[in-house]
Coordinates of C-alpha atoms in Angstrom, one line a residue:
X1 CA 0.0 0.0 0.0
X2 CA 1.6 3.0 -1.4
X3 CA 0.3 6.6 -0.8
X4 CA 0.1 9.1 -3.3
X5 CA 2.1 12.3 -3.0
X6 CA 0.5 15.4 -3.5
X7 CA 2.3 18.4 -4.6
X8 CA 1.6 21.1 -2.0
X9 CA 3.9 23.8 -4.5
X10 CA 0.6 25.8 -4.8
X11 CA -0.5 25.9 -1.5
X12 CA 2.8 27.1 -0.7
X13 CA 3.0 29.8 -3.1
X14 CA -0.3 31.3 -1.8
X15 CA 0.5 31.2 2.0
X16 CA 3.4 33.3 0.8
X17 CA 1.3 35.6 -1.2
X18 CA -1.0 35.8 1.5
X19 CA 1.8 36.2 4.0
X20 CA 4.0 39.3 1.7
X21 CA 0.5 40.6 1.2
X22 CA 0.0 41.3 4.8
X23 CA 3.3 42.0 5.7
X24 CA 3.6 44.6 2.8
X25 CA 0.4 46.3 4.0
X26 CA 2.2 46.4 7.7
X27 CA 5.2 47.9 6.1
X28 CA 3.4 50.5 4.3
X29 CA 1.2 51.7 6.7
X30 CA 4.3 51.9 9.2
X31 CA 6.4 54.6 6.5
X32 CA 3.2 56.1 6.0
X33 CA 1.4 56.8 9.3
X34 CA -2.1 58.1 8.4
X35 CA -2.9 60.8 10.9
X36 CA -6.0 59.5 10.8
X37 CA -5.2 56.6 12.0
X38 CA -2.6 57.3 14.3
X39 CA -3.8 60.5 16.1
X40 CA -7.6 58.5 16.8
X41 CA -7.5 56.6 20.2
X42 CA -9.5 53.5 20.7
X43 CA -9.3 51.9 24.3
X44 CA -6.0 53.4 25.1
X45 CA -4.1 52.7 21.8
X46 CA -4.4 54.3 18.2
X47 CA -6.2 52.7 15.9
X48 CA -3.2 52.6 13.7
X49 CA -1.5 49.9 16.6
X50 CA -4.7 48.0 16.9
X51 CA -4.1 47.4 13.1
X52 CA -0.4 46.3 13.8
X53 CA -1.8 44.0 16.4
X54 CA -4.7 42.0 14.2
X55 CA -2.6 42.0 11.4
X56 CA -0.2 40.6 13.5
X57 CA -1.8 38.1 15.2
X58 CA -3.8 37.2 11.8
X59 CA -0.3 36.4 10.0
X60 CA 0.5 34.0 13.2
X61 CA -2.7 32.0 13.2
X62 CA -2.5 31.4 9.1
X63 CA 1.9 30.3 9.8
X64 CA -0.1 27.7 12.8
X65 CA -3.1 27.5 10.6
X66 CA -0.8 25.9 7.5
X67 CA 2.5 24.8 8.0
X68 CA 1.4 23.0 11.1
X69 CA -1.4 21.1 9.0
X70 CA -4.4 22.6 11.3
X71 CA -6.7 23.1 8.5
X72 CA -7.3 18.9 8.4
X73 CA -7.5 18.3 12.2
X74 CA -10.4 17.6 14.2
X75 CA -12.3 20.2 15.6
X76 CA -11.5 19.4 19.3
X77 CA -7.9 19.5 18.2
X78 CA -8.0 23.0 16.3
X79 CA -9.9 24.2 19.8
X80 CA -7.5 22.9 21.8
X81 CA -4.3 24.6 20.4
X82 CA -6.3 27.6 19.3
X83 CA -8.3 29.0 22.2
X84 CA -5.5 29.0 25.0
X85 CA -3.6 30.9 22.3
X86 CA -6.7 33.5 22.0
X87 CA -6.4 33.7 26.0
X88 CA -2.8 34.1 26.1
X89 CA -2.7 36.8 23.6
X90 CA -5.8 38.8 25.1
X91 CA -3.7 38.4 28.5
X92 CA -0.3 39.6 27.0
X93 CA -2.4 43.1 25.4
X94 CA -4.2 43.5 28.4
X95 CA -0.7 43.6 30.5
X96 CA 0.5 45.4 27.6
X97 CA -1.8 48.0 27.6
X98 CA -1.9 48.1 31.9
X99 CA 1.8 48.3 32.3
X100 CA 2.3 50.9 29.6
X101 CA -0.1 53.3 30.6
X102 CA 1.5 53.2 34.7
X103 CA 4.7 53.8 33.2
X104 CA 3.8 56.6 30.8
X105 CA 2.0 58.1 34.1
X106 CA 4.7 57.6 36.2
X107 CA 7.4 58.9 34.1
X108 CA 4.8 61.9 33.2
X109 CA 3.9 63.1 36.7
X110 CA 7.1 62.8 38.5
X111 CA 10.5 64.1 39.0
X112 CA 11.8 61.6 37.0
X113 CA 13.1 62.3 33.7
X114 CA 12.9 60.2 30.1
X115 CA 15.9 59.2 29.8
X116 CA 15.9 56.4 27.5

C-alpha cells in the first residue's frame, strides 16, 4: 500500500502571497502613518496599533493554521491549540496595555526624567 504524494507547491506559493501581502500592507502603513489613523484613540491605543496588532496576530494564526497542518484536524484538536492561544494573547495586550499606561503616568507626573 503505497500513498500518493501530492504536490503542495501551490498551496505554498499562496501562504506566501498571503503572507508578503500582509506584511507589505504592515510595512506601508508603518512609512506612512495616516494621521487619521494614528492620532484617533481607541481603548487606550491608536487605531493605527490596533491594526499592527490583528494583522499581527492574523499572519501568526494562518503560519499555525498551515505549515502545522491545522486546516485537516479535528475540531476538538483546532480548539485545543487555538483558544488558549486566543487567551494568552488577550492576557499579553491586556498587561501590555496596563503596564504601559502606569509607566507613561509615572514617568509623566514625577521628577523623573525620560531618559531612554
Amino acid at each position: 500500500m503505497s500513498h500518493a504524494h501530492e504536490s503542495n507547491t501551490g498551496k505554498i506559493w499562496k501562504v506566501f502571497g498571503i503572507l508578503s501581502f500582509v506584511t507589505v500592507v504592515e510595512v506601508i502603513l508603518g512609512i506612512v502613518r495616516p494621521d487619521s489613523l494614528y492620532f484617533t484613540h481607541f481603548l487606550g491605543l491608536s487605531i493605527l496599533n490596533w491594526i499592527f496588532y490583528i494583522l499581527t496576530v492574523f499572519k501568526a494564526y494562518f503560519i499555525v493554521w498551515s505549515f502545522m497542518h491545522m486546516e485537516g484536524e479535528t475540531s476538538w484538536l483546532k480548539n485545543a491549540v487555538v483558544i488558549p492561544l486566543i487567551f494568552l494573547v488577550l492576557y499579553l495586550l491586556f498587561i501590555l496595555l496596563t503596564e504601559g499606561d502606569y509607566i507613561y503616568g509615572v514617568f509623566k507626573d514625577s521628577t523623573i526624567k525620560w531618559n531612554f
